[in-house]
Amino acid sequence: MPTTTRITERRDDALSRERIVAAAIAMLDASGEGGLTVRGLAATLNTGLGALYWHVKNKSDVLVAATDAVLADALATDSADLTPEEAIRAVALGVFDAFDAHPWIGVQLSRLESQGTTVQMLERLGQQLRALGVPGKLQFDAAAALRNYILGVAAQNAALATSVAPGTRRDDVLGAMADTWADLDPTEYPFTHGVADHLRNHDDRDQFLSGVNWLLAGITAPH
Amino acid sequence: MPTTTRITERRDDALSRERIVAAAIAMLDASGEGGLTVRGLAATLNTGLGALYWHVKNKSDVLVAATDAVLADALATDSADLTPEEAIRAVALGVFDAFDAHPWIGVQLSRLESQGTTVQMLERLGQQLRALGVPGKLQFDAAAALRNYILGVAAQNAALATSVAPGTRRDDVLGAMADTWADLDPTEYPFTHGVADHLRNHDDRDQFLSGVNWLLAGITAPH
DNA sequence: ACCTGAACACCGTTCAAGT
DNA sequence: ACCTGAACACCGTTCAAGT
């Protein structure tokens, strides 16, 4: 029963927690982890410093909310008509792509206070492992292994993007790293030296998926 | 042929890059990521701000050096008389334990500029995978999967330690989280709700090792 | 209830000046 | 060559004061 009072009406540009978080995500995407400052946020939103603190607890609060929003979005896919394996791969790739688009999440997840959205991920994975017939006692370990692998790879991958000047092409970064690997002493680093070319030509997404598949193979293998 | 000149003699307490990094590690261990400030470092070392910048490029330089030192230490184990599988597990557990002792590494590795020590880890893993007879084309993907899983889990694990007030007992953190999981709606979160007790009683190290073993099983399985 | 902006207590880094 | 400490340009957060 909505009553038409002035109080419930809102100007489109009224400051709100949602608008602050949305602006923060835009700033983080544009200029990375160090690009988000409270002052910059206030300037973008055409408001004062104190106004932000009325809607939001502190900067960390904004960061957690931004991370949750992006991750929740990545997990919001329908997996109704997929096999359990396909559904697990869909979750994994969803998170992987989200990290690719928002590299700043990586650092954030390594210090997440509210385990909020990662629980949703664990839930999705666990349900599919049940559907796969993984024995009860192993379900938790298996879901944790998958979740950790996914978050780990994604974070690792984001490190690459964050550690270089924003705007650097990913291929250039990998190319430079491959050069370094190729220059390593073949006696001391036979393996790394040997795979330098693979690094130059490999597909991150495919390599990521290989790990997921190996985990699934190990988990579902008779023991 | 050492000549006895005054120049090569050094007082034990002379400032040096090594002493700065060592002091930084001690501060990070004691009070976490936010506990390291350049001013605090100068105070601990009884010196001025500028003196530090003579030996060290900047704060990030110190952080990277500290991370490299700890990780190198964790990898400095002899694996001569181990099977390839055992050697891989040894590397994995070494890193896991290093993260446990120095939780601040987690955040650090998610933004590592110099891939320095992680290359050593990849090398160790890759050599063992060769010894296992993993086909050449898969060696790189397999080594990367193991490395990413290890770094990922360790980072994830460190997040737990970092996100709470330093000094909080790990069991208390897990207990509180288990309570949260148990309180989740069983209809919406059947899996997570159901494994709350497992979270309370599980062994992190064992669970970590399960993932390593599943990956190894998947990698070495005929395909 | 919501917003402003000055003020506070910190940062990392630089640099002229010392020895 | 190595060290000092004041100074600079930033931070995040608070808070009296406004509407």
JSON list of C-alpha atoms in Angstrom, two decimals, chain B:
[
{"chain": "B", "resi": 1, "resn": "MET", "atom": "CA", "xyz": [92.28, -12.51, -2.07]},
{"chain": "B", "resi": 2, "resn": "PRO", "atom": "CA", "xyz": [90.71, -10.32, 0.58]},
{"chain": "B", "resi": 3, "resn": "THR", "atom": "CA", "xyz": [92.62, -7.16, 1.39]},
{"chain": "B", "resi": 4, "resn": "THR", "atom": "CA", "xyz": [92.20, -5.74, 4.86]},
{"chain": "B", "resi": 5, "resn": "THR", "atom": "CA", "xyz": [90.87, -2.32, 4.18]},
{"chain": "B", "resi": 6, "resn": "ARG", "atom": "CA", "xyz": [88.53, -0.27, 6.27]},
{"chain": "B", "resi": 7, "resn": "ILE", "atom": "CA", "xyz": [86.12, -0.10, 3.39]},
{"chain": "B", "resi": 8, "resn": "THR", "atom": "CA", "xyz": [85.26, -3.79, 3.34]},
{"chain": "B", "resi": 9, "resn": "GLU", "atom": "CA", "xyz": [84.84, -3.95, 7.12]},
{"chain": "B", "resi": 10, "resn": "ARG", "atom": "CA", "xyz": [81.30, -3.43, 8.32]},
{"chain": "B", "resi": 11, "resn": "ARG", "atom": "CA", "xyz": [79.80, -2.81, 11.70]},
{"chain": "B", "resi": 12, "resn": "ASP", "atom": "CA", "xyz": [77.27, -5.47, 12.57]},
{"chain": "B", "resi": 13, "resn": "ASP", "atom": "CA", "xyz": [74.53, -2.93, 12.86]},
{"chain": "B", "resi": 14, "resn": "ALA", "atom": "CA", "xyz": [75.31, -1.14, 9.62]},
{"chain": "B", "resi": 15, "resn": "LEU", "atom": "CA", "xyz": [72.20, -0.47, 7.60]},
{"chain": "B", "resi": 16, "resn": "SER", "atom": "CA", "xyz": [71.82, -2.68, 4.56]},
{"chain": "B", "resi": 17, "resn": "ARG", "atom": "CA", "xyz": [69.18, -3.92, 2.19]},
{"chain": "B", "resi": 18, "resn": "GLU", "atom": "CA", "xyz": [69.21, -7.28, 3.96]},
{"chain": "B", "resi": 19, "resn": "ARG", "atom": "CA", "xyz": [68.66, -5.78, 7.38]},
{"chain": "B", "resi": 20, "resn": "ILE", "atom": "CA", "xyz": [65.84, -3.64, 6.08]},
{"chain": "B", "resi": 21, "resn": "VAL", "atom": "CA", "xyz": [64.08, -6.60, 4.49]},
{"chain": "B", "resi": 22, "resn": "ALA", "atom": "CA", "xyz": [64.58, -8.71, 7.62]},
{"chain": "B", "resi": 23, "resn": "ALA", "atom": "CA", "xyz": [63.08, -5.98, 9.79]},
{"chain": "B", "resi": 24, "resn": "ALA", "atom": "CA", "xyz": [60.18, -5.66, 7.36]},
{"chain": "B", "resi": 25, "resn": "ILE", "atom": "CA", "xyz": [59.46, -9.39, 7.57]},
{"chain": "B", "resi": 26, "resn": "ALA", "atom": "CA", "xyz": [59.46, -9.20, 11.36]},
{"chain": "B", "resi": 27, "resn": "MET", "atom": "CA", "xyz": [57.05, -6.26, 11.32]},
{"chain": "B", "resi": 28, "resn": "LEU", "atom": "CA", "xyz": [54.76, -7.96, 8.80]},
{"chain": "B", "resi": 29, "resn": "ASP", "atom": "CA", "xyz": [54.69, -11.16, 10.83]},
{"chain": "B", "resi": 30, "resn": "ALA", "atom": "CA", "xyz": [53.95, -9.24, 14.01]},
{"chain": "B", "resi": 31, "resn": "SER", "atom": "CA", "xyz": [51.22, -6.91, 12.83]},
{"chain": "B", "resi": 32, "resn": "GLY", "atom": "CA", "xyz": [50.16, -7.90, 9.35]},
{"chain": "B", "resi": 33, "resn": "GLU", "atom": "CA", "xyz": [50.04, -6.15, 6.05]},
{"chain": "B", "resi": 34, "resn": "GLY", "atom": "CA", "xyz": [48.97, -2.80, 7.43]},
{"chain": "B", "resi": 35, "resn": "GLY", "atom": "CA", "xyz": [51.62, -2.98, 10.15]},
{"chain": "B", "resi": 36, "resn": "LEU", "atom": "CA", "xyz": [54.45, -2.10, 7.85]},
{"chain": "B", "resi": 37, "resn": "THR", "atom": "CA", "xyz": [55.13, 1.61, 7.45]},
{"chain": "B", "resi": 38, "resn": "VAL", "atom": "CA", "xyz": [58.30, 3.25, 6.26]},
{"chain": "B", "resi": 39, "resn": "ARG", "atom": "CA", "xyz": [58.36, 5.38, 9.39]},
{"chain": "B", "resi": 40, "resn": "GLY", "atom": "CA", "xyz": [57.96, 2.34, 11.59]},
{"chain": "B", "resi": 41, "resn": "LEU", "atom": "CA", "xyz": [60.75, 0.62, 9.73]},
{"chain": "B", "resi": 42, "resn": "ALA", "atom": "CA", "xyz": [63.02, 3.63, 10.29]},
{"chain": "B", "resi": 43, "resn": "ALA", "atom": "CA", "xyz": [62.16, 3.70, 13.98]},
{"chain": "B", "resi": 44, "resn": "THR", "atom": "CA", "xyz": [62.85, -0.04, 14.41]},
{"chain": "B", "resi": 45, "resn": "LEU", "atom": "CA", "xyz": [66.19, 0.35, 12.71]},
{"chain": "B", "resi": 46, "resn": "ASN", "atom": "CA", "xyz": [67.04, 3.51, 14.61]},
{"chain": "B", "resi": 47, "resn": "THR", "atom": "CA", "xyz": [67.58, 5.52, 11.50]},
{"chain": "B", "resi": 48, "resn": "GLY", "atom": "CA", "xyz": [66.03, 8.27, 9.43]},
{"chain": "B", "resi": 49, "resn": "LEU", "atom": "CA", "xyz": [63.52, 8.06, 6.62]},
{"chain": "B", "resi": 50, "resn": "GLY", "atom": "CA", "xyz": [65.94, 9.03, 3.91]},
{"chain": "B", "resi": 51, "resn": "ALA", "atom": "CA", "xyz": [68.52, 6.45, 4.99]},
{"chain": "B", "resi": 52, "resn": "LEU", "atom": "CA", "xyz": [66.12, 3.68, 3.99]},
{"chain": "B", "resi": 53, "resn": "TYR", "atom": "CA", "xyz": [65.68, 5.14, 0.55]},
{"chain": "B", "resi": 54, "resn": "TRP", "atom": "CA", "xyz": [69.43, 4.99, 0.04]},
{"chain": "B", "resi": 55, "resn": "HIS", "atom": "CA", "xyz": [69.40, 1.18, 0.30]},
{"chain": "B", "resi": 56, "resn": "VAL", "atom": "CA", "xyz": [65.98, 0.48, -1.11]},
{"chain": "B", "resi": 57, "resn": "LYS", "atom": "CA", "xyz": [63.97, 1.80, -4.03]},
{"chain": "B", "resi": 58, "resn": "ASN", "atom": "CA", "xyz": [60.64, 2.21, -2.32]},
{"chain": "B", "resi": 59, "resn": "LYS", "atom": "CA", "xyz": [58.16, 0.40, -0.10]},
{"chain": "B", "resi": 60, "resn": "SER", "atom": "CA", "xyz": [56.98, -1.93, -2.86]},
{"chain": "B", "resi": 61, "resn": "ASP", "atom": "CA", "xyz": [60.61, -2.95, -3.40]},
{"chain": "B", "resi": 62, "resn": "VAL", "atom": "CA", "xyz": [60.81, -4.01, 0.24]},
{"chain": "B", "resi": 63, "resn": "LEU", "atom": "CA", "xyz": [57.54, -5.92, 0.02]},
{"chain": "B", "resi": 64, "resn": "VAL", "atom": "CA", "xyz": [58.65, -7.86, -3.06]},
{"chain": "B", "resi": 65, "resn": "ALA", "atom": "CA", "xyz": [62.03, -8.65, -1.51]},
{"chain": "B", "resi": 66, "resn": "ALA", "atom": "CA", "xyz": [60.39, -9.83, 1.70]},
{"chain": "B", "resi": 67, "resn": "THR", "atom": "CA", "xyz": [58.02, -12.10, -0.22]},
{"chain": "B", "resi": 68, "resn": "ASP", "atom": "CA", "xyz": [60.83, -13.52, -2.33]},
{"chain": "B", "resi": 69, "resn": "ALA", "atom": "CA", "xyz": [62.94, -14.21, 0.76]},
{"chain": "B", "resi": 70, "resn": "VAL", "atom": "CA", "xyz": [60.19, -16.12, 2.54]},
{"chain": "B", "resi": 71, "resn": "LEU", "atom": "CA", "xyz": [59.14, -18.12, -0.53]},
{"chain": "B", "resi": 72, "resn": "ALA", "atom": "CA", "xyz": [62.72, -18.99, -1.45]},
{"chain": "B", "resi": 73, "resn": "ASP", "atom": "CA", "xyz": [63.17, -20.28, 2.06]},
{"chain": "B", "resi": 74, "resn": "ALA", "atom": "CA", "xyz": [60.04, -22.43, 1.75]},
{"chain": "B", "resi": 75, "resn": "LEU", "atom": "CA", "xyz": [61.30, -23.99, -1.48]},
{"chain": "B", "resi": 76, "resn": "ALA", "atom": "CA", "xyz": [64.80, -24.69, -0.17]},
{"chain": "B", "resi": 77, "resn": "THR", "atom": "CA", "xyz": [64.16, -28.33, 0.64]},
{"chain": "B", "resi": 78, "resn": "ASP", "atom": "CA", "xyz": [66.07, -31.28, -0.67]},
{"chain": "B", "resi": 79, "resn": "SER", "atom": "CA", "xyz": [63.90, -33.59, -2.75]},
{"chain": "B", "resi": 80, "resn": "ALA", "atom": "CA", "xyz": [66.66, -35.88, -4.00]},
{"chain": "B", "resi": 81, "resn": "ASP", "atom": "CA", "xyz": [65.37, -39.13, -2.52]},
{"chain": "B", "resi": 82, "resn": "LEU", "atom": "CA", "xyz": [61.66, -38.55, -3.02]},
{"chain": "B", "resi": 83, "resn": "THR", "atom": "CA", "xyz": [59.38, -39.93, -5.69]},
{"chain": "B", "resi": 84, "resn": "PRO", "atom": "CA", "xyz": [58.07, -37.31, -8.12]},
{"chain": "B", "resi": 85, "resn": "GLU", "atom": "CA", "xyz": [54.68, -37.35, -6.43]},
{"chain": "B", "resi": 86, "resn": "GLU", "atom": "CA", "xyz": [56.26, -36.94, -3.02]},
{"chain": "B", "resi": 87, "resn": "ALA", "atom": "CA", "xyz": [58.42, -34.10, -4.28]},
{"chain": "B", "resi": 88, "resn": "ILE", "atom": "CA", "xyz": [55.40, -32.28, -5.67]},
{"chain": "B", "resi": 89, "resn": "ARG", "atom": "CA", "xyz": [53.57, -32.70, -2.38]},
{"chain": "B", "resi": 90, "resn": "ALA", "atom": "CA", "xyz": [56.64, -31.40, -0.56]},
{"chain": "B", "resi": 91, "resn": "VAL", "atom": "CA", "xyz": [56.72, -28.24, -2.64]},
{"chain": "B", "resi": 92, "resn": "ALA", "atom": "CA", "xyz": [53.00, -27.74, -2.14]},
{"chain": "B", "resi": 93, "resn": "LEU", "atom": "CA", "xyz": [53.15, -28.21, 1.61]},
{"chain": "B", "resi": 94, "resn": "GLY", "atom": "CA", "xyz": [56.23, -26.01, 1.91]},
{"chain": "B", "resi": 95, "resn": "VAL", "atom": "CA", "xyz": [54.39, -23.12, 0.34]},
{"chain": "B", "resi": 96, "resn": "PHE", "atom": "CA", "xyz": [51.27, -23.85, 2.33]},
{"chain": "B", "resi": 97, "resn": "ASP", "atom": "CA", "xyz": [53.18, -23.75, 5.60]},
{"chain": "B", "resi": 98, "resn": "ALA", "atom": "CA", "xyz": [55.01, -20.58, 4.59]},
{"chain": "B", "resi": 99, "resn": "PHE", "atom": "CA", "xyz": [51.67, -18.88, 4.02]},
{"chain": "B", "resi": 100, "resn": "ASP", "atom": "CA", "xyz": [50.51, -20.10, 7.37]},
{"chain": "B", "resi": 101, "resn": "ALA", "atom": "CA", "xyz": [53.52, -18.56, 9.10]},
{"chain": "B", "resi": 102, "resn": "HIS", "atom": "CA", "xyz": [53.50, -15.36, 7.04]},
{"chain": "B", "resi": 103, "resn": "PRO", "atom": "CA", "xyz": [49.90, -14.68, 6.01]},
{"chain": "B", "resi": 104, "resn": "TRP", "atom": "CA", "xyz": [50.75, -11.31, 4.46]},
{"chain": "B", "resi": 105, "resn": "ILE", "atom": "CA", "xyz": [52.36, -13.11, 1.50]},
{"chain": "B", "resi": 106, "resn": "GLY", "atom": "CA", "xyz": [48.93, -13.94, 0.16]},
{"chain": "B", "resi": 107, "resn": "VAL", "atom": "CA", "xyz": [47.98, -10.41, -0.70]},
{"chain": "B", "resi": 108, "resn": "GLN", "atom": "CA", "xyz": [51.49, -9.79, -1.93]},
{"chain": "B", "resi": 109, "resn": "LEU", "atom": "CA", "xyz": [51.47, -12.64, -4.42]},
{"chain": "B", "resi": 110, "resn": "SER", "atom": "CA", "xyz": [48.23, -11.39, -5.93]},
{"chain": "B", "resi": 111, "resn": "ARG", "atom": "CA", "xyz": [50.11, -8.39, -7.19]},
{"chain": "B", "resi": 112, "resn": "LEU", "atom": "CA", "xyz": [53.59, -9.71, -7.68]},
{"chain": "B", "resi": 113, "resn": "GLU", "atom": "CA", "xyz": [55.56, -7.66, -10.15]},
{"chain": "B", "resi": 114, "resn": "SER", "atom": "CA", "xyz": [58.68, -9.72, -10.27]},
{"chain": "B", "resi": 115, "resn": "GLN", "atom": "CA", "xyz": [57.61, -13.26, -10.89]},
{"chain": "B", "resi": 116, "resn": "GLY", "atom": "CA", "xyz": [60.94, -14.17, -9.31]},
{"chain": "B", "resi": 117, "resn": "THR", "atom": "CA", "xyz": [60.29, -16.94, -6.85]},
{"chain": "B", "resi": 118, "resn": "THR", "atom": "CA", "xyz": [57.17, -18.31, -8.44]},
{"chain": "B", "resi": 119, "resn": "VAL", "atom": "CA", "xyz": [59.37, -19.30, -11.38]},
{"chain": "B", "resi": 120, "resn": "GLN", "atom": "CA", "xyz": [61.44, -21.49, -9.08]},
{"chain": "B", "resi": 121, "resn": "MET", "atom": "CA", "xyz": [58.27, -23.16, -7.95]},
{"chain": "B", "resi": 122, "resn": "LEU", "atom": "CA", "xyz": [57.13, -23.78, -11.52]},
{"chain": "B", "resi": 123, "resn": "GLU", "atom": "CA", "xyz": [60.54, -25.20, -12.31]},
{"chain": "B", "resi": 124, "resn": "ARG", "atom": "CA", "xyz": [60.43, -27.66, -9.42]},
{"chain": "B", "resi": 125, "resn": "LEU", "atom": "CA", "xyz": [56.94, -28.80, -10.32]},
{"chain": "B", "resi": 126, "resn": "GLY", "atom": "CA", "xyz": [57.72, -29.09, -14.01]},
{"chain": "B", "resi": 127, "resn": "GLN", "atom": "CA", "xyz": [60.80, -31.23, -13.42]},
{"chain": "B", "resi": 128, "resn": "GLN", "atom": "CA", "xyz": [58.79, -33.68, -11.35]},
{"chain": "B", "resi": 129, "resn": "LEU", "atom": "CA", "xyz": [56.06, -33.85, -13.95]},
{"chain": "B", "resi": 130, "resn": "ARG", "atom": "CA", "xyz": [58.69, -34.78, -16.52]},
{"chain": "B", "resi": 131, "resn": "ALA", "atom": "CA", "xyz": [59.90, -37.49, -14.18]},
{"chain": "B", "resi": 132, "resn": "LEU", "atom": "CA", "xyz": [56.32, -38.70, -13.97]},
{"chain": "B", "resi": 133, "resn": "GLY", "atom": "CA", "xyz": [56.26, -39.13, -17.71]},
{"chain": "B", "resi": 134, "resn": "VAL", "atom": "CA", "xyz": [53.63, -36.49, -18.44]},
{"chain": "B", "resi": 135, "resn": "PRO", "atom": "CA", "xyz": [53.64, -35.89, -22.21]},
{"chain": "B", "resi": 136, "resn": "GLY", "atom": "CA", "xyz": [55.52, -32.78, -23.34]},
{"chain": "B", "resi": 137, "resn": "LYS", "atom": "CA", "xyz": [52.57, -30.80, -24.58]},
{"chain": "B", "resi": 138, "resn": "LEU", "atom": "CA", "xyz": [50.76, -31.17, -21.28]},
{"chain": "B", "resi": 139, "resn": "GLN", "atom": "CA", "xyz": [53.70, -30.43, -18.99]},
{"chain": "B", "resi": 140, "resn": "PHE", "atom": "CA", "xyz": [53.27, -26.69, -19.05]},
{"chain": "B", "resi": 141, "resn": "ASP", "atom": "CA", "xyz": [49.52, -26.78, -18.47]},
{"chain": "B", "resi": 142, "resn": "ALA", "atom": "CA", "xyz": [49.95, -29.30, -15.67]},
{"chain": "B", "resi": 143, "resn": "ALA", "atom": "CA", "xyz": [52.72, -27.38, -13.91]},
{"chain": "B", "resi": 144, "resn": "ALA", "atom": "CA", "xyz": [50.67, -24.19, -14.21]},
{"chain": "B", "resi": 145, "resn": "ALA", "atom": "CA", "xyz": [47.58, -25.90, -12.79]},
{"chain": "B", "resi": 146, "resn": "LEU", "atom": "CA", "xyz": [49.52, -27.17, -9.78]},
{"chain": "B", "resi": 147, "resn": "ARG", "atom": "CA", "xyz": [51.23, -23.85, -9.20]},
{"chain": "B", "resi": 148, "resn": "ASN", "atom": "CA", "xyz": [48.00, -21.93, -9.49]},
{"chain": "B", "resi": 149, "resn": "TYR", "atom": "CA", "xyz": [46.19, -24.27, -7.15]},
{"chain": "B", "resi": 150, "resn": "ILE", "atom": "CA", "xyz": [48.96, -24.06, -4.57]},
{"chain": "B", "resi": 151, "resn": "LEU", "atom": "CA", "xyz": [49.25, -20.29, -4.69]},
{"chain": "B", "resi": 152, "resn": "GLY", "atom": "CA", "xyz": [45.49, -19.92, -4.83]},
{"chain": "B", "resi": 153, "resn": "VAL", "atom": "CA", "xyz": [44.68, -22.05, -1.83]},
{"chain": "B", "resi": 154, "resn": "ALA", "atom": "CA", "xyz": [47.47, -20.51, 0.16]},
{"chain": "B", "resi": 155, "resn": "ALA", "atom": "CA", "xyz": [46.29, -17.01, -0.67]},
{"chain": "B", "resi": 156, "resn": "GLN", "atom": "CA", "xyz": [42.71, -17.92, 0.13]},
{"chain": "B", "resi": 157, "resn": "ASN", "atom": "CA", "xyz": [43.81, -19.36, 3.39]},
{"chain": "B", "resi": 158, "resn": "ALA", "atom": "CA", "xyz": [45.80, -16.29, 4.24]},
{"chain": "B", "resi": 159, "resn": "ALA", "atom": "CA", "xyz": [42.71, -14.17, 3.60]},
{"chain": "B", "resi": 160, "resn": "LEU", "atom": "CA", "xyz": [41.12, -15.81, 6.61]},
{"chain": "B", "resi": 161, "resn": "ALA", "atom": "CA", "xyz": [44.04, -14.90, 8.81]},
{"chain": "B", "resi": 162, "resn": "THR", "atom": "CA", "xyz": [44.31, -11.36, 7.50]},
{"chain": "B", "resi": 163, "resn": "SER", "atom": "CA", "xyz": [40.66, -10.47, 7.62]},
{"chain": "B", "resi": 164, "resn": "VAL", "atom": "CA", "xyz": [40.33, -10.87, 11.38]},
{"chain": "B", "resi": 165, "resn": "ALA", "atom": "CA", "xyz": [42.02, -9.00, 14.17]},
{"chain": "B", "resi": 166, "resn": "PRO", "atom": "CA", "xyz": [45.58, -10.31, 14.51]},
{"chain": "B", "resi": 167, "resn": "GLY", "atom": "CA", "xyz": [45.76, -12.75, 17.39]},
{"chain": "B", "resi": 168, "resn": "THR", "atom": "CA", "xyz": [42.32, -14.24, 16.85]},
{"chain": "B", "resi": 169, "resn": "ARG", "atom": "CA", "xyz": [42.51, -18.00, 17.13]},
{"chain": "B", "resi": 170, "resn": "ARG", "atom": "CA", "xyz": [41.97, -19.74, 13.83]},
{"chain": "B", "resi": 171, "resn": "ASP", "atom": "CA", "xyz": [39.53, -22.20, 15.36]},
{"chain": "B", "resi": 172, "resn": "ASP", "atom": "CA", "xyz": [37.39, -19.32, 16.57]},
{"chain": "B", "resi": 173, "resn": "VAL", "atom": "CA", "xyz": [37.26, -17.86, 13.06]},
{"chain": "B", "resi": 174, "resn": "LEU", "atom": "CA", "xyz": [36.26, -21.18, 11.53]},
{"chain": "B", "resi": 175, "resn": "GLY", "atom": "CA", "xyz": [33.80, -21.79, 14.32]},
{"chain": "B", "resi": 176, "resn": "ALA", "atom": "CA", "xyz": [32.08, -18.47, 13.71]},
{"chain": "B", "resi": 177, "resn": "MET", "atom": "CA", "xyz": [31.96, -19.16, 10.01]},
{"chain": "B", "resi": 178, "resn": "ALA", "atom": "CA", "xyz": [30.54, -22.61, 10.63]},
{"chain": "B", "resi": 179, "resn": "ASP", "atom": "CA", "xyz": [27.81, -21.01, 12.74]},
{"chain": "B", "resi": 180, "resn": "THR", "atom": "CA", "xyz": [26.96, -18.71, 9.86]},
{"chain": "B", "resi": 181, "resn": "TRP", "atom": "CA", "xyz": [26.81, -21.63, 7.46]},
{"chain": "B", "resi": 182, "resn": "ALA", "atom": "CA", "xyz": [24.62, -23.65, 9.81]},
{"chain": "B", "resi": 183, "resn": "ASP", "atom": "CA", "xyz": [22.20, -20.71, 9.99]},
{"chain": "B", "resi": 184, "resn": "LEU", "atom": "CA", "xyz": [21.80, -20.52, 6.21]},
{"chain": "B", "resi": 185, "resn": "ASP", "atom": "CA", "xyz": [18.42, -21.44, 4.78]},
{"chain": "B", "resi": 186, "resn": "PRO", "atom": "CA", "xyz": [18.59, -25.21, 4.07]},
{"chain": "B", "resi": 187, "resn": "THR", "atom": "CA", "xyz": [16.32, -24.79, 1.06]},
{"chain": "B", "resi": 188, "resn": "GLU", "atom": "CA", "xyz": [18.39, -22.09, -0.58]},
{"chain": "B", "resi": 189, "resn": "TYR", "atom": "CA", "xyz": [21.78, -23.36, 0.57]},
{"chain": "B", "resi": 190, "resn": "PRO", "atom": "CA", "xyz": [21.35, -27.14, 0.99]},
{"chain": "B", "resi": 191, "resn": "PHE", "atom": "CA", "xyz": [25.00, -27.90, 0.39]},
{"chain": "B", "resi": 192, "resn": "THR", "atom": "CA", "xyz": [26.68, -25.19, 2.45]},
{"chain": "B", "resi": 193, "resn": "HIS", "atom": "CA", "xyz": [24.19, -25.65, 5.28]},
{"chain": "B", "resi": 194, "resn": "GLY", "atom": "CA", "xyz": [24.90, -29.36, 5.23]},
{"chain": "B", "resi": 195, "resn": "VAL", "atom": "CA", "xyz": [28.68, -29.13, 5.41]},
{"chain": "B", "resi": 196, "resn": "ALA", "atom": "CA", "xyz": [28.84, -26.62, 8.28]},
{"chain": "B", "resi": 197, "resn": "ASP", "atom": "CA", "xyz": [30.00, -29.32, 10.66]},
{"chain": "B", "resi": 198, "resn": "HIS", "atom": "CA", "xyz": [32.68, -30.45, 8.24]},
{"chain": "B", "resi": 199, "resn": "LEU", "atom": "CA", "xyz": [34.01, -26.90, 8.20]},
{"chain": "B", "resi": 200, "resn": "ARG", "atom": "CA", "xyz": [34.22, -26.92, 11.97]},
{"chain": "B", "resi": 201, "resn": "ASN", "atom": "CA", "xyz": [36.19, -30.15, 12.10]},
{"chain": "B", "resi": 202, "resn": "HIS", "atom": "CA", "xyz": [38.21, -30.25, 8.94]},
{"chain": "B", "resi": 203, "resn": "ASP", "atom": "CA", "xyz": [41.98, -30.05, 8.68]},
{"chain": "B", "resi": 204, "resn": "ASP", "atom": "CA", "xyz": [43.10, -27.31, 6.31]},
{"chain": "B", "resi": 205, "resn": "ARG", "atom": "CA", "xyz": [46.32, -29.03, 5.45]},
{"chain": "B", "resi": 206, "resn": "ASP", "atom": "CA", "xyz": [44.62, -32.34, 4.66]},
{"chain": "B", "resi": 207, "resn": "GLN", "atom": "CA", "xyz": [42.01, -30.62, 2.56]},
{"chain": "B", "resi": 208, "resn": "PHE", "atom": "CA", "xyz": [44.73, -28.76, 0.69]},
{"chain": "B", "resi": 209, "resn": "LEU", "atom": "CA", "xyz": [46.57, -32.00, 0.01]},
{"chain": "B", "resi": 210, "resn": "SER", "atom": "CA", "xyz": [43.40, -33.65, -1.32]},
{"chain": "B", "resi": 211, "resn": "GLY", "atom": "CA", "xyz": [43.28, -31.07, -4.07]},
{"chain": "B", "resi": 212, "resn": "VAL", "atom": "CA", "xyz": [46.92, -31.67, -4.98]},
{"chain": "B", "resi": 213, "resn": "ASN", "atom": "CA", "xyz": [46.26, -35.40, -5.15]},
{"chain": "B", "resi": 214, "resn": "TRP", "atom": "CA", "xyz": [43.17, -34.97, -7.31]},
{"chain": "B", "resi": 215, "resn": "LEU", "atom": "CA", "xyz": [45.10, -32.80, -9.72]},
{"chain": "B", "resi": 216, "resn": "LEU", "atom": "CA", "xyz": [47.89, -35.37, -9.86]},
{"chain": "B", "resi": 217, "resn": "ALA", "atom": "CA", "xyz": [45.39, -38.15, -10.44]},
{"chain": "B", "resi": 218, "resn": "GLY", "atom": "CA", "xyz": [43.77, -36.23, -13.27]},
{"chain": "B", "resi": 219, "resn": "ILE", "atom": "CA", "xyz": [47.09, -35.29, -14.83]},
{"chain": "B", "resi": 220, "resn": "THR", "atom": "CA", "xyz": [48.53, -38.80, -14.77]},
{"chain": "B", "resi": 221, "resn": "ALA", "atom": "CA", "xyz": [45.34, -40.60, -15.77]},
{"chain": "B", "resi": 222, "resn": "PRO", "atom": "CA", "xyz": [45.28, -42.06, -19.28]},
{"chain": "B", "resi": 223, "resn": "HIS", "atom": "CA", "xyz": [43.23, -39.85, -21.54]}
]
